[in-house]
Each structure stands twice: as C-alpha cells, then as structure tokens.
mmCIF file of C-alpha atoms in Angstrom:
data_model
loop_
_atom_site.group_PDB
_atom_site.id
_atom_site.type_symbol
_atom_site.label_atom_id
_atom_site.label_comp_id
_atom_site.label_asym_id
_atom_site.label_seq_id
_atom_site.Cartn_x
_atom_site.Cartn_y
_atom_site.Cartn_z
ATOM 1 C CA VAL J 1 10.186 23.160 -61.941
ATOM 2 C CA GLU J 2 7.225 21.672 -61.527
ATOM 3 C CA GLU J 3 5.317 23.575 -64.548
ATOM 4 C CA LEU J 4 8.058 22.246 -66.874
ATOM 5 C CA LEU J 5 7.009 18.762 -65.063
ATOM 6 C CA ASP J 6 3.390 18.779 -65.941
ATOM 7 C CA ALA J 7 3.037 20.538 -68.650
ATOM 8 C CA ASP J 8 0.345 18.250 -71.531
ATOM 9 C CA ASP J 9 2.791 15.953 -73.386
ATOM 10 C CA LYS J 10 0.580 17.055 -76.292
ATOM 11 C CA GLN J 11 2.746 20.634 -76.046
ATOM 12 C CA SER J 12 5.032 21.445 -78.901
ATOM 13 C CA VAL J 13 7.987 20.417 -76.285
ATOM 14 C CA PRO J 14 8.881 16.889 -75.917
ATOM 15 C CA PHE J 15 8.773 15.644 -72.142
ATOM 16 C CA GLU J 16 12.678 14.598 -72.258
ATOM 17 C CA LYS J 17 13.202 18.272 -73.575
ATOM 18 C CA ARG J 18 11.024 19.672 -71.174
ATOM 19 C CA LEU J 19 13.044 17.085 -67.845
ATOM 20 C CA ALA J 20 16.174 18.056 -69.762
ATOM 21 C CA LYS J 21 15.951 22.295 -68.583
ATOM 22 C CA ALA J 22 14.492 20.767 -65.593
ATOM 23 C CA CYS J 23 17.636 19.165 -64.646
ATOM 24 C CA PHE J 24 19.296 22.477 -65.025
ATOM 25 C CA ILE J 25 17.448 24.606 -63.026
ATOM 26 C CA ASN J 26 17.784 21.663 -60.298
ATOM 27 C CA ALA J 27 21.600 22.072 -60.250
ATOM 28 C CA TYR J 28 21.379 26.203 -59.733
ATOM 29 C CA ILE J 29 19.106 25.583 -57.005
ATOM 30 C CA LYS J 30 20.715 22.732 -55.099
ATOM 31 C CA ARG J 31 24.098 25.168 -56.080
ATOM 32 C CA ARG J 32 23.086 29.205 -54.585
ATOM 33 C CA SER J 33 21.414 26.516 -52.099
ATOM 34 C CA ASN J 34 25.167 25.610 -51.243
ATOM 35 C CA LEU J 35 26.133 28.542 -51.730
ATOM 36 C CA ILE J 36 23.459 30.479 -49.035
ATOM 37 C CA LEU J 37 24.254 27.557 -46.704
ATOM 38 C CA GLN J 38 28.272 28.144 -46.716
ATOM 39 C CA SER J 39 27.547 32.444 -46.622
ATOM 40 C CA LYS J 40 26.189 31.474 -42.834
ATOM 41 C CA GLN J 41 29.874 30.006 -42.114
ATOM 42 C CA ASP J 42 31.708 32.678 -43.727
ATOM 43 C CA LYS J 43 30.607 35.932 -45.604
ATOM 44 C CA GLU J 44 33.591 35.215 -48.303
ATOM 45 C CA GLN J 45 33.857 32.792 -49.981
ATOM 46 C CA TYR J 46 36.952 31.192 -52.319
ATOM 47 C CA ILE J 47 35.715 32.567 -55.817
ATOM 48 C CA GLY J 48 36.368 28.286 -57.163
ATOM 49 C CA GLU J 49 33.059 27.220 -55.871
ATOM 50 C CA LEU J 50 31.321 29.895 -57.807
ATOM 51 C CA TYR J 51 33.972 27.928 -60.850
ATOM 52 C CA LEU J 52 32.334 24.546 -59.321
ATOM 53 C CA ALA J 53 28.699 26.380 -59.120
ATOM 54 C CA LEU J 54 29.315 26.743 -63.646
ATOM 55 C CA ALA J 55 30.401 23.378 -63.843
ATOM 56 C CA GLU J 56 28.007 21.159 -62.742
ATOM 57 C CA SER J 57 24.577 23.782 -64.655
ATOM 58 C CA ILE J 58 26.449 23.572 -67.609
ATOM 59 C CA ASN J 59 27.169 19.634 -67.017
ATOM 60 C CA TYR J 60 23.486 19.433 -67.072
ATOM 61 C CA LEU J 61 23.247 21.376 -70.460
ATOM 62 C CA GLY J 62 24.306 18.927 -72.351
ATOM 63 C CA LEU J 63 21.155 16.853 -71.525
ATOM 64 C CA SER J 64 19.738 19.577 -73.773
ATOM 65 C CA ASN J 65 22.256 19.085 -76.037
ATOM 66 C CA ILE J 66 23.792 22.235 -75.574
ATOM 67 C CA ARG J 67 27.404 22.332 -75.483
ATOM 68 C CA GLY J 68 29.411 23.596 -72.530
ATOM 69 C CA PHE J 69 32.674 24.851 -71.207
ATOM 70 C CA ALA J 70 33.825 26.495 -67.493
ATOM 71 C CA ARG J 71 37.163 26.404 -67.776
ATOM 72 C CA PRO J 72 38.726 25.831 -64.435
ATOM 73 C CA TYR J 73 39.382 28.325 -62.268
ATOM 74 C CA LYS J 74 42.837 27.489 -59.742
ATOM 75 C CA GLY J 75 42.727 30.937 -58.264
ATOM 76 C CA GLU J 76 43.034 30.873 -54.210
ATOM 77 C CA GLU J 77 41.126 34.607 -53.197
ATOM 78 C CA LYS J 78 38.469 34.973 -51.711
ATOM 79 C CA LEU J 79 34.966 37.569 -52.439
ATOM 80 C CA PRO J 80 32.249 38.369 -50.675
ATOM 81 C CA ILE J 81 29.183 35.563 -50.979
ATOM 82 C CA ILE J 82 27.325 37.224 -52.781
ATOM 83 C CA MET J 83 29.030 38.615 -55.126
ATOM 84 C CA LEU J 84 29.067 35.214 -56.231
ATOM 85 C CA PHE J 85 25.824 34.811 -55.605
ATOM 86 C CA GLU J 86 25.067 37.984 -58.487
ATOM 87 C CA ALA J 87 27.728 36.302 -61.191
ATOM 88 C CA TYR J 88 25.577 32.986 -60.516
ATOM 89 C CA ASP J 89 22.323 34.612 -60.841
ATOM 90 C CA PHE J 90 23.627 36.228 -63.465
ATOM 91 C CA PHE J 91 24.874 33.138 -65.398
ATOM 92 C CA GLN J 92 21.383 31.254 -64.884
ATOM 93 C CA ASP J 93 19.147 34.410 -66.243
ATOM 94 C CA VAL J 94 21.690 34.615 -69.800
ATOM 95 C CA VAL J 95 21.399 31.011 -69.784
ATOM 96 C CA GLU J 96 17.145 30.575 -69.153
ATOM 97 C CA SER J 97 16.650 33.637 -71.261
ATOM 98 C CA ALA J 98 18.953 32.446 -74.431
ATOM 99 C CA TYR J 99 18.395 28.449 -73.768
ATOM 100 C CA ASP J 100 16.169 27.673 -76.812
ATOM 101 C CA SER J 101 18.334 29.623 -79.039
ATOM 102 C CA LEU J 102 21.015 28.103 -77.181
ATOM 103 C CA THR J 103 23.482 25.729 -78.953
ATOM 104 C CA ALA J 104 27.343 25.843 -76.884
ATOM 105 C CA ILE J 105 28.176 27.888 -73.878
ATOM 106 C CA MET J 106 32.605 28.607 -72.677
ATOM 107 C CA ALA J 107 32.087 30.448 -68.987
ATOM 108 C CA ASP J 108 35.452 31.920 -67.400
ATOM 109 C CA ILE J 109 35.860 33.378 -64.492
ATOM 110 C CA SER J 110 39.167 35.536 -64.055
ATOM 111 C CA MET J 111 40.777 37.891 -61.176
ATOM 112 C CA HIS J 112 42.902 41.158 -63.055
ATOM 113 C CA ASP J 113 43.788 43.987 -59.903
ATOM 114 C CA GLU J 114 41.376 43.139 -57.381
ATOM 115 C CA VAL J 115 38.252 42.430 -60.070
ATOM 116 C CA MET J 116 36.813 39.256 -61.044
ATOM 117 C CA THR J 117 35.335 39.250 -64.626
ATOM 118 C CA LEU J 118 32.811 36.415 -65.371
ATOM 119 C CA ARG J 119 32.668 36.478 -69.156
ATOM 120 C CA LEU J 120 30.275 34.004 -71.394
ATOM 121 C CA VAL J 121 30.580 33.557 -74.488
ATOM 122 C CA LEU J 122 26.569 32.112 -76.399
ATOM 123 C CA ASP J 123 26.628 30.817 -79.636
ATOM 124 C CA THR J 124 23.404 31.836 -80.188
ATOM 125 C CA VAL J 125 20.542 33.275 -82.345
ATOM 126 C CA GLU J 126 18.165 34.861 -80.600
ATOM 127 C CA THR J 127 20.335 37.762 -79.000
ATOM 128 C CA GLY J 128 17.710 39.533 -78.548
ATOM 129 C CA ALA J 129 16.201 37.369 -75.999
ATOM 130 C CA LEU J 130 19.226 39.058 -73.444
ATOM 131 C CA ALA J 131 18.048 43.113 -73.914
ATOM 132 C CA HIS J 132 16.675 42.813 -70.531
ATOM 133 C CA ILE J 133 20.225 41.436 -68.961
ATOM 134 C CA THR J 134 21.718 45.128 -68.838
ATOM 135 C CA ALA J 135 19.048 46.621 -67.274
ATOM 136 C CA LYS J 136 18.717 44.220 -64.319
ATOM 137 C CA TYR J 137 22.168 43.402 -63.853
ATOM 138 C CA GLN J 138 23.872 47.051 -64.126
ATOM 139 C CA ASN J 139 27.383 46.252 -64.236
ATOM 140 C CA ALA J 140 26.464 43.786 -67.082
ATOM 141 C CA LYS J 141 27.701 44.106 -70.806
ATOM 142 C CA LEU J 142 26.978 42.090 -74.159
ATOM 143 C CA ILE J 143 28.799 42.606 -77.018
ATOM 144 C CA SER J 144 26.848 40.629 -79.992
ATOM 145 C CA GLU J 145 28.883 39.188 -82.660
ATOM 146 C CA ASP J 146 28.560 37.502 -85.670
ATOM 147 C CA ASP J 147 28.369 34.368 -83.888
ATOM 148 C CA GLY J 148 26.789 34.691 -81.521
ATOM 149 C CA THR J 149 27.090 37.334 -77.867
ATOM 150 C CA ILE J 150 29.260 37.309 -75.312
ATOM 151 C CA ALA J 151 27.853 38.014 -71.282
ATOM 152 C CA ILE J 152 30.408 39.978 -68.824
ATOM 153 C CA ILE J 153 29.812 41.285 -65.377
ATOM 154 C CA SER J 154 33.017 42.189 -62.664
ATOM 155 C CA PHE J 155 32.697 42.327 -59.502
ATOM 156 C CA GLU J 156 35.364 45.025 -57.149
ATOM 157 C CA LYS J 157 37.106 42.789 -54.740
ATOM 158 C CA GLY J 158 36.703 45.569 -52.000
ATOM 159 C CA GLY J 159 33.109 44.975 -52.383
ATOM 160 C CA ASP J 160 31.797 47.078 -55.350
ATOM 161 C CA LEU J 161 30.200 45.802 -58.404
ATOM 162 C CA LEU J 162 31.664 47.509 -61.463
#
C-alpha cells in the first residue's frame, strides 16, 4: 500500500488510480484481520462472514470503475475458519492478478452436498494474468470464455479442499 501511495506522480498510473487500488487492498487487510480475530474465539465461522468480506472488497473496486456484485449468501452453515481464509485469499489473488484489465466481477458463494464453492465471474481481457492461480490453489479451476474468465474454488465441509 505504501508503495502505491508513495510512487512518483510522473509514473503512467495517476495518483487517484493508485489510491483506489490501495483502498481495495486495505479492505482486504481489514476483513482478513477480522477473520483472524474471530478465529481466536471459534475455529468455525459462518459462511456469511466470507460474503461480508467479499462484498466490502468488491464495493471498493468501484473506486477503480470496476463494476461488481457479491450475491448475498443466506445460509447459516459454519465452516472451519481456515477455509474462509483460503477462499478470501483466493478472491484477493484473482482480483489483484486481473486488476489492470478487470472491468467487472461477480462473486457467488454456494453450498451443496457439504461442499462450499466460491465462483468468481470476471470480465477481463487478459486472462493469462491468472495462469498461476491453479498452481497456487490446488483446487482452483479457471474457465476461459469469450467475454472473460470464471475462477472457482471448492471446499468440503468436513475440512478437505476439493
């Protein structure tokens, strides 16, 4: 964040654009810290906490003119906090990797047959920027489409990554 804000204004990226990205990163730091503090009280947390983190981060993407929507999660299931960490880290890595070409994002959390899935639909031109994601997240999938990319990661409620 400090690098973004202290960069020379003569760079090709205007200060306002760097500030908007710093706000997005700060939202992640705030929400990730919140999840860490919650983990001290309970090793399982409601999936809705992940939704709240995604929604706030996506809201800050609007400062960079990136349209976004996090589909509200209405379930009451709990998962091991480590899975929520992994899902939120996955989101952050995907968005930061695609940030420069990203124009819109939709995040959807679903729970079916004891499996939680985080699905990110990205309207982005440079899908090659996401190539490292499947190496970093063993259970991630990337699906390229004509108008963008879908990034998916799944977790089994019993504790295994899928």
